[in-house]
mmCIF file of C-alpha atoms in Angstrom:
data_model
loop_
_atom_site.group_PDB
_atom_site.id
_atom_site.type_symbol
_atom_site.label_atom_id
_atom_site.label_comp_id
_atom_site.label_asym_id
_atom_site.label_seq_id
_atom_site.Cartn_x
_atom_site.Cartn_y
_atom_site.Cartn_z
ATOM 1 C CA MET Z 22 52.871 133.583 170.244
ATOM 2 C CA THR Z 23 50.503 132.198 168.058
ATOM 3 C CA ILE Z 24 49.700 128.274 167.873
ATOM 4 C CA LYS Z 25 49.567 126.817 163.931
ATOM 5 C CA VAL Z 26 46.996 124.019 164.372
ATOM 6 C CA VAL Z 27 46.578 121.793 161.368
ATOM 7 C CA ALA Z 28 43.575 119.981 161.182
ATOM 8 C CA ILE Z 29 43.013 117.032 159.176
ATOM 9 C CA SER Z 30 39.808 114.634 159.045
ATOM 10 C CA GLY Z 31 39.609 111.021 158.061
ATOM 11 C CA SER Z 32 36.524 111.053 156.160
ATOM 12 C CA ILE Z 33 36.801 112.344 152.932
ATOM 13 C CA ARG Z 34 33.128 111.798 152.078
ATOM 14 C CA SER Z 35 30.941 115.133 151.239
ATOM 15 C CA GLY Z 36 29.048 115.890 154.446
ATOM 16 C CA ALA Z 37 31.349 114.116 156.778
ATOM 17 C CA TYR Z 38 30.711 114.623 160.485
ATOM 18 C CA ASN Z 39 33.897 114.306 161.368
ATOM 19 C CA SER Z 40 35.171 117.057 158.876
ATOM 20 C CA GLY Z 41 32.153 119.320 160.490
ATOM 21 C CA LEU Z 42 33.819 118.876 163.671
ATOM 22 C CA LEU Z 43 36.891 120.578 161.988
ATOM 23 C CA ARG Z 44 35.223 123.597 160.303
ATOM 24 C CA ALA Z 45 33.444 124.351 163.587
ATOM 25 C CA ALA Z 46 36.833 124.140 165.695
ATOM 26 C CA ILE Z 47 38.039 126.521 162.862
ATOM 27 C CA GLU Z 48 35.131 128.845 163.775
ATOM 28 C CA VAL Z 49 35.396 128.313 167.600
ATOM 29 C CA ALA Z 50 39.307 129.362 167.081
ATOM 30 C CA LYS Z 51 38.532 132.788 165.425
ATOM 31 C CA GLU Z 52 35.613 133.485 167.450
ATOM 32 C CA SER Z 53 36.355 132.997 170.902
ATOM 33 C CA LEU Z 54 40.321 132.145 171.238
ATOM 34 C CA GLN Z 55 43.439 134.097 171.227
ATOM 35 C CA GLY Z 56 46.943 133.316 170.007
ATOM 36 C CA ILE Z 57 45.697 130.101 167.923
ATOM 37 C CA GLU Z 58 44.958 129.376 163.953
ATOM 38 C CA VAL Z 59 43.263 126.175 162.882
ATOM 39 C CA GLU Z 60 43.693 125.698 159.160
ATOM 40 C CA PHE Z 61 41.826 122.709 157.388
ATOM 41 C CA VAL Z 62 44.320 120.609 155.087
ATOM 42 C CA GLU Z 63 42.563 118.029 153.040
ATOM 43 C CA ILE Z 64 43.918 114.486 152.180
ATOM 44 C CA SER Z 65 41.794 112.987 149.481
ATOM 45 C CA HIS Z 66 44.125 113.662 146.713
ATOM 46 C CA LEU Z 67 47.179 112.227 148.196
ATOM 47 C CA PRO Z 68 48.329 109.236 146.440
ATOM 48 C CA MET Z 69 48.126 105.676 148.048
ATOM 49 C CA LEU Z 70 51.109 105.087 149.608
ATOM 50 C CA ASN Z 71 53.631 103.876 147.173
ATOM 51 C CA THR Z 72 57.749 104.276 147.182
ATOM 52 C CA ASP Z 73 58.026 103.604 143.819
ATOM 53 C CA LEU Z 74 56.710 107.327 143.519
ATOM 54 C CA GLU Z 75 59.313 108.944 145.500
ATOM 55 C CA GLY Z 76 62.518 109.785 144.015
ATOM 56 C CA PRO Z 77 66.164 110.646 145.600
ATOM 57 C CA GLY Z 78 65.117 113.101 148.555
ATOM 58 C CA THR Z 79 61.957 113.876 146.483
ATOM 59 C CA PHE Z 80 57.834 112.906 146.894
ATOM 60 C CA PRO Z 81 54.672 113.273 144.405
ATOM 61 C CA HIS Z 82 54.368 117.192 144.262
ATOM 62 C CA ASP Z 83 50.421 116.762 146.553
ATOM 63 C CA VAL Z 84 52.636 114.984 148.809
ATOM 64 C CA GLU Z 85 55.391 117.317 149.231
ATOM 65 C CA ALA Z 86 53.019 120.105 149.818
ATOM 66 C CA PHE Z 87 51.193 118.031 152.418
ATOM 67 C CA ARG Z 88 54.645 117.641 153.970
ATOM 68 C CA LYS Z 89 54.967 121.196 154.064
ATOM 69 C CA LYS Z 90 52.162 122.231 155.819
ATOM 70 C CA ILE Z 91 52.638 119.248 158.400
ATOM 71 C CA LEU Z 92 56.360 120.469 158.809
ATOM 72 C CA GLU Z 93 55.363 124.036 159.364
ATOM 73 C CA ALA Z 94 52.590 123.651 162.207
ATOM 74 C CA ASP Z 95 52.903 123.383 165.804
ATOM 75 C CA SER Z 96 50.219 120.945 166.332
ATOM 76 C CA ILE Z 97 47.920 118.738 164.607
ATOM 77 C CA LEU Z 98 44.056 118.126 165.566
ATOM 78 C CA PHE Z 99 42.783 114.595 164.177
ATOM 79 C CA ALA Z 100 39.426 114.320 163.451
ATOM 80 C CA SER Z 101 39.133 110.598 163.461
ATOM 81 C CA PRO Z 102 36.420 108.236 162.382
ATOM 82 C CA GLU Z 103 36.143 104.896 163.107
ATOM 83 C CA TYR Z 104 36.517 101.871 160.698
ATOM 84 C CA ASN Z 105 36.782 98.274 161.941
ATOM 85 C CA TYR Z 106 37.641 99.641 165.575
ATOM 86 C CA SER Z 107 40.572 101.504 164.037
ATOM 87 C CA VAL Z 108 41.683 104.793 161.801
ATOM 88 C CA SER Z 109 40.064 105.041 158.232
ATOM 89 C CA ALA Z 110 42.668 104.282 155.191
ATOM 90 C CA PRO Z 111 42.802 107.635 154.022
ATOM 91 C CA LEU Z 112 44.016 109.159 157.573
ATOM 92 C CA LYS Z 113 46.949 105.841 157.974
ATOM 93 C CA ASN Z 114 47.704 106.774 154.244
ATOM 94 C CA ALA Z 115 48.372 110.494 154.787
ATOM 95 C CA ILE Z 116 50.191 109.810 158.320
ATOM 96 C CA ASP Z 117 52.417 106.922 156.401
ATOM 97 C CA TRP Z 118 53.237 109.436 153.792
ATOM 98 C CA ALA Z 119 54.145 112.380 156.283
ATOM 99 C CA GLY Z 120 55.920 109.952 158.289
ATOM 100 C CA ARG Z 121 58.472 109.093 155.256
ATOM 101 C CA PRO Z 122 61.840 109.658 156.028
ATOM 102 C CA PRO Z 123 62.469 112.618 157.486
ATOM 103 C CA ASN Z 124 59.535 112.199 159.376
ATOM 104 C CA VAL Z 125 57.834 115.693 159.809
ATOM 105 C CA TRP Z 126 55.357 114.625 162.562
ATOM 106 C CA GLY Z 127 57.976 114.574 165.251
ATOM 107 C CA ASP Z 128 57.762 116.584 168.439
ATOM 108 C CA LYS Z 129 54.614 118.504 167.904
ATOM 109 C CA ALA Z 130 51.325 118.338 169.793
ATOM 110 C CA ALA Z 131 48.065 116.493 169.048
ATOM 111 C CA ALA Z 132 44.743 116.024 169.958
ATOM 112 C CA ILE Z 133 41.829 113.783 168.532
ATOM 113 C CA VAL Z 134 38.324 114.539 168.135
ATOM 114 C CA SER Z 135 35.486 111.880 166.398
ATOM 115 C CA ALA Z 136 32.075 111.840 165.452
ATOM 116 C CA GLY Z 137 29.800 108.499 164.479
ATOM 117 C CA GLY Z 138 27.452 106.071 165.888
ATOM 118 C CA GLY Z 139 27.948 103.784 168.949
ATOM 119 C CA PHE Z 140 30.807 104.922 170.915
ATOM 120 C CA GLY Z 141 31.477 108.221 168.605
ATOM 121 C CA GLY Z 142 34.699 107.029 167.042
ATOM 122 C CA GLY Z 143 36.294 106.483 170.316
ATOM 123 C CA ARG Z 144 38.065 103.059 169.382
ATOM 124 C CA SER Z 145 39.740 104.632 166.876
ATOM 125 C CA HIS Z 146 41.890 107.036 169.130
ATOM 126 C CA TYR Z 147 43.484 104.170 170.642
ATOM 127 C CA HIS Z 148 44.814 103.246 167.548
ATOM 128 C CA LEU Z 149 46.148 106.489 166.547
ATOM 129 C CA ARG Z 150 47.796 107.098 169.782
ATOM 130 C CA GLN Z 151 49.660 103.790 169.014
ATOM 131 C CA ILE Z 152 50.785 105.123 165.804
ATOM 132 C CA GLY Z 153 51.775 108.248 167.260
ATOM 133 C CA ILE Z 154 54.591 106.274 169.652
ATOM 134 C CA TYR Z 155 56.485 105.727 166.760
ATOM 135 C CA ILE Z 156 56.363 108.954 164.960
ATOM 136 C CA ASP Z 157 56.892 110.969 168.304
ATOM 137 C CA LEU Z 158 53.795 112.801 168.108
ATOM 138 C CA HIS Z 159 52.584 113.813 171.749
ATOM 139 C CA PHE Z 160 48.825 113.449 172.731
ATOM 140 C CA ILE Z 161 47.058 115.650 174.863
ATOM 141 C CA ASN Z 162 45.399 113.172 177.264
ATOM 142 C CA LYS Z 163 42.227 114.971 178.344
ATOM 143 C CA PRO Z 164 39.814 115.880 177.737
ATOM 144 C CA GLU Z 165 38.761 113.062 175.529
ATOM 145 C CA PHE Z 166 36.252 113.885 172.519
ATOM 146 C CA PHE Z 167 34.012 110.972 171.269
ATOM 147 C CA LEU Z 168 30.517 112.304 169.875
ATOM 148 C CA ASN Z 169 27.576 109.567 169.302
ATOM 149 C CA VAL Z 170 25.958 111.918 166.348
ATOM 150 C CA PHE Z 171 22.315 109.745 166.440
ATOM 151 C CA GLN Z 172 21.777 110.507 169.955
ATOM 152 C CA PRO Z 173 19.392 113.220 170.572
ATOM 153 C CA PRO Z 174 19.295 116.136 170.400
ATOM 154 C CA ALA Z 175 20.901 116.532 166.745
ATOM 155 C CA LYS Z 176 24.096 117.634 166.634
ATOM 156 C CA PHE Z 177 24.567 118.443 162.947
ATOM 157 C CA ASP Z 178 22.403 119.660 159.914
ATOM 158 C CA ASN Z 179 22.024 118.498 156.234
ATOM 159 C CA ASP Z 180 25.432 119.616 155.203
ATOM 160 C CA GLY Z 181 27.705 118.020 157.848
ATOM 161 C CA ASN Z 182 27.793 121.329 159.931
ATOM 162 C CA LEU Z 183 28.073 121.372 163.848
ATOM 163 C CA THR Z 184 25.061 123.106 165.294
ATOM 164 C CA ASP Z 185 24.943 121.706 168.718
ATOM 165 C CA ALA Z 186 26.132 124.361 171.361
ATOM 166 C CA ALA Z 187 27.095 122.454 173.801
ATOM 167 C CA THR Z 188 29.589 120.394 171.742
ATOM 168 C CA LYS Z 189 31.130 123.467 170.534
ATOM 169 C CA GLU Z 190 31.826 124.231 173.789
ATOM 170 C CA LYS Z 191 33.769 120.708 174.335
ATOM 171 C CA LEU Z 192 35.617 121.498 171.152
ATOM 172 C CA GLU Z 193 36.601 124.941 172.490
ATOM 173 C CA GLU Z 194 38.018 122.828 175.483
ATOM 174 C CA VAL Z 195 39.964 120.224 173.735
ATOM 175 C CA LEU Z 196 41.605 123.538 171.664
ATOM 176 C CA LEU Z 197 42.648 125.273 174.936
ATOM 177 C CA ALA Z 198 44.231 122.025 176.062
ATOM 178 C CA LEU Z 199 46.033 121.260 172.739
ATOM 179 C CA GLN Z 200 47.277 125.170 172.818
ATOM 180 C CA ALA Z 201 48.445 124.914 176.139
ATOM 181 C CA PHE Z 202 50.522 121.796 175.892
ATOM 182 C CA SER Z 203 52.008 122.790 172.552
ATOM 183 C CA LEU Z 204 53.204 125.964 174.369
ATOM 184 C CA ARG Z 205 54.617 123.516 177.139
ATOM 185 C CA LEU Z 206 56.156 121.586 174.293
ATOM 186 C CA LYS Z 207 57.876 124.406 172.970
ATOM 187 C CA VAL Z 208 59.009 125.649 176.775
ATOM 188 C CA GLU Z 209 60.454 122.409 177.504
ATOM 189 C CA CYS Z 210 62.066 122.330 174.053
ATOM 190 C CA ALA Z 211 63.778 125.538 174.656
ATOM 191 C CA SER Z 212 64.788 124.554 178.171
ATOM 192 C CA GLN Z 213 66.721 121.437 177.035
ATOM 193 C CA MET Z 214 68.538 124.048 174.947
ATOM 194 C CA ARG Z 215 70.460 125.680 177.891
ATOM 195 C CA GLY Z 216 73.756 123.995 178.818
ATOM 196 C CA ASN Z 217 77.112 124.915 180.872
ATOM 197 C CA GLY Z 218 78.580 126.017 177.767
ATOM 198 C CA PRO Z 219 79.443 129.770 176.352
ATOM 199 C CA ASP Z 220 75.619 130.387 175.138
ATOM 200 C CA ASP Z 221 74.219 130.081 178.281
ATOM 201 C CA HIS Z 222 73.853 133.726 178.026
ATOM 202 C CA ILE Z 223 70.929 132.998 175.534
ATOM 203 C CA PHE Z 224 68.709 132.109 178.543
ATOM 204 C CA PRO Z 225 69.487 133.897 181.454
ATOM 205 C CA PRO Z 226 68.733 132.674 185.396
ATOM 206 C CA THR Z 227 65.203 133.350 186.261
ATOM 207 C CA PRO Z 228 63.710 133.305 189.785
ATOM 208 C CA TYR Z 229 62.522 129.683 189.426
ATOM 209 C CA GLY Z 230 66.610 129.027 189.594
ATOM 210 C CA GLN Z 231 68.971 127.921 187.266
ATOM 211 C CA ASP Z 232 67.308 124.734 185.924
ATOM 212 C CA LYS Z 233 64.179 126.113 185.151
ATOM 213 C CA LEU Z 234 63.101 128.942 182.753
ATOM 214 C CA SER Z 235 60.191 131.423 182.720
ATOM 215 C CA PRO Z 236 58.092 131.181 179.477
ATOM 216 C CA CYS Z 237 57.999 135.005 179.599
ATOM 217 C CA THR Z 238 62.231 135.354 179.367
ATOM 218 C CA MET Z 239 61.706 132.712 176.498
ATOM 219 C CA PHE Z 240 58.892 133.586 174.647
ATOM 220 C CA ASN Z 241 57.435 137.195 173.696
ATOM 221 C CA GLY Z 242 54.242 137.371 173.057
ATOM 222 C CA LEU Z 243 53.477 134.344 175.176
ATOM 223 C CA ILE Z 244 51.412 136.116 177.121
ATOM 224 C CA SER Z 245 48.894 136.918 174.635
ATOM 225 C CA SER Z 246 48.901 133.507 173.394
ATOM 226 C CA ALA Z 247 47.234 131.987 176.232
ATOM 227 C CA GLN Z 248 45.374 134.981 177.804
ATOM 228 C CA PHE Z 249 42.018 133.743 176.762
ATOM 229 C CA PHE Z 250 42.734 130.357 178.782
ATOM 230 C CA LEU Z 251 44.422 132.405 181.435
ATOM 231 C CA GLY Z 252 42.292 134.163 182.217
ATOM 232 C CA ARG Z 253 39.788 131.570 182.978
ATOM 233 C CA VAL Z 254 41.883 129.917 185.589
ATOM 234 C CA GLY Z 255 42.002 133.487 187.675
ATOM 235 C CA SER Z 256 44.329 133.298 190.321
ATOM 236 C CA ARG Z 257 47.356 135.092 192.178
ATOM 237 C CA PHE Z 258 50.791 133.810 190.988
ATOM 238 C CA PRO Z 259 53.804 135.734 192.429
ATOM 239 C CA CYS Z 260 56.400 135.623 189.654
ATOM 240 C CA PRO Z 261 57.124 139.080 188.724
ATOM 241 C CA GLU Z 262 57.684 137.846 185.231
ATOM 242 C CA CYS Z 263 54.744 135.907 184.136
ATOM 243 C CA PRO Z 264 51.210 136.161 184.190
ATOM 244 C CA PRO Z 265 48.614 134.565 186.570
ATOM 245 C CA ASN Z 266 49.118 130.834 186.929
ATOM 246 C CA LEU Z 267 51.126 130.519 183.259
ATOM 247 C CA CYS Z 268 53.988 128.505 184.752
ATOM 248 C CA SER Z 269 51.608 126.443 187.013
ATOM 249 C CA TYR Z 270 49.451 125.353 184.201
ATOM 250 C CA LEU Z 271 52.314 124.445 181.987
ATOM 251 C CA ASN Z 272 54.059 122.112 185.034
ATOM 252 C CA LEU Z 273 57.122 123.548 184.395
ATOM 253 C CA GLY Z 274 58.551 122.023 187.893
ATOM 254 C CA THR Z 275 58.134 121.546 191.513
ATOM 255 C CA ARG Z 276 59.928 124.697 192.047
ATOM 256 C CA VAL Z 277 56.762 126.547 190.393
ATOM 257 C CA PRO Z 278 53.940 127.371 192.971
ATOM 258 C CA GLN Z 279 50.750 125.357 192.122
ATOM 259 C CA PHE Z 280 47.355 126.736 192.011
ATOM 260 C CA SER Z 281 44.419 125.013 193.249
#
């Protein structure tokens, strides 16, 4: 299973550091990770939110296209600059358009990265997380990623491209956590589909017990999508259906042995 990530930058200027973070994330996902695809989605062309532009169940063309991208994604990667202790106007505008009924953000995993001076854009994270509560986005808690651009050594080139190897490694950690959390949400969503009705055979009992599902039982291809991360963790796991530590990392319940 491949996790599809939509990457959105709250800075629309050319050479923006936050957009540079997302370009680097795309590069990292292609070169170093398996089972995850990151696509940059532009928001600069979106009109300012105005409900007069809406028709019965319709939105302006650019808004419709943007909402479709969000709807089809498994998770969202925000690069959020900080303006006056909060998120930028373009980012809030994009969030509000996609949050118009029917809300297309709901039940997706999300992560935030940011670059700037001082706190590295960190205060914007808190407002973005607060917004996420209402639109039903589920943010990873760790790792947090705030990058002070002006602290040596240099992090970007003159075109706003990330050049610092250590920062790219931190981006990789964020992507791995986002991938794992996205898979966990999918597993939990599928678990909630189980019941006591005639369709119970769709999700047969597994070694975890009647109230737990093996991810491998539910998702063919889940092994390959998490393989890169799992290879780093490394540990024996007694489940005959799952790769080492997958269920433990996804925290499916106390019935699952935990690794140390």
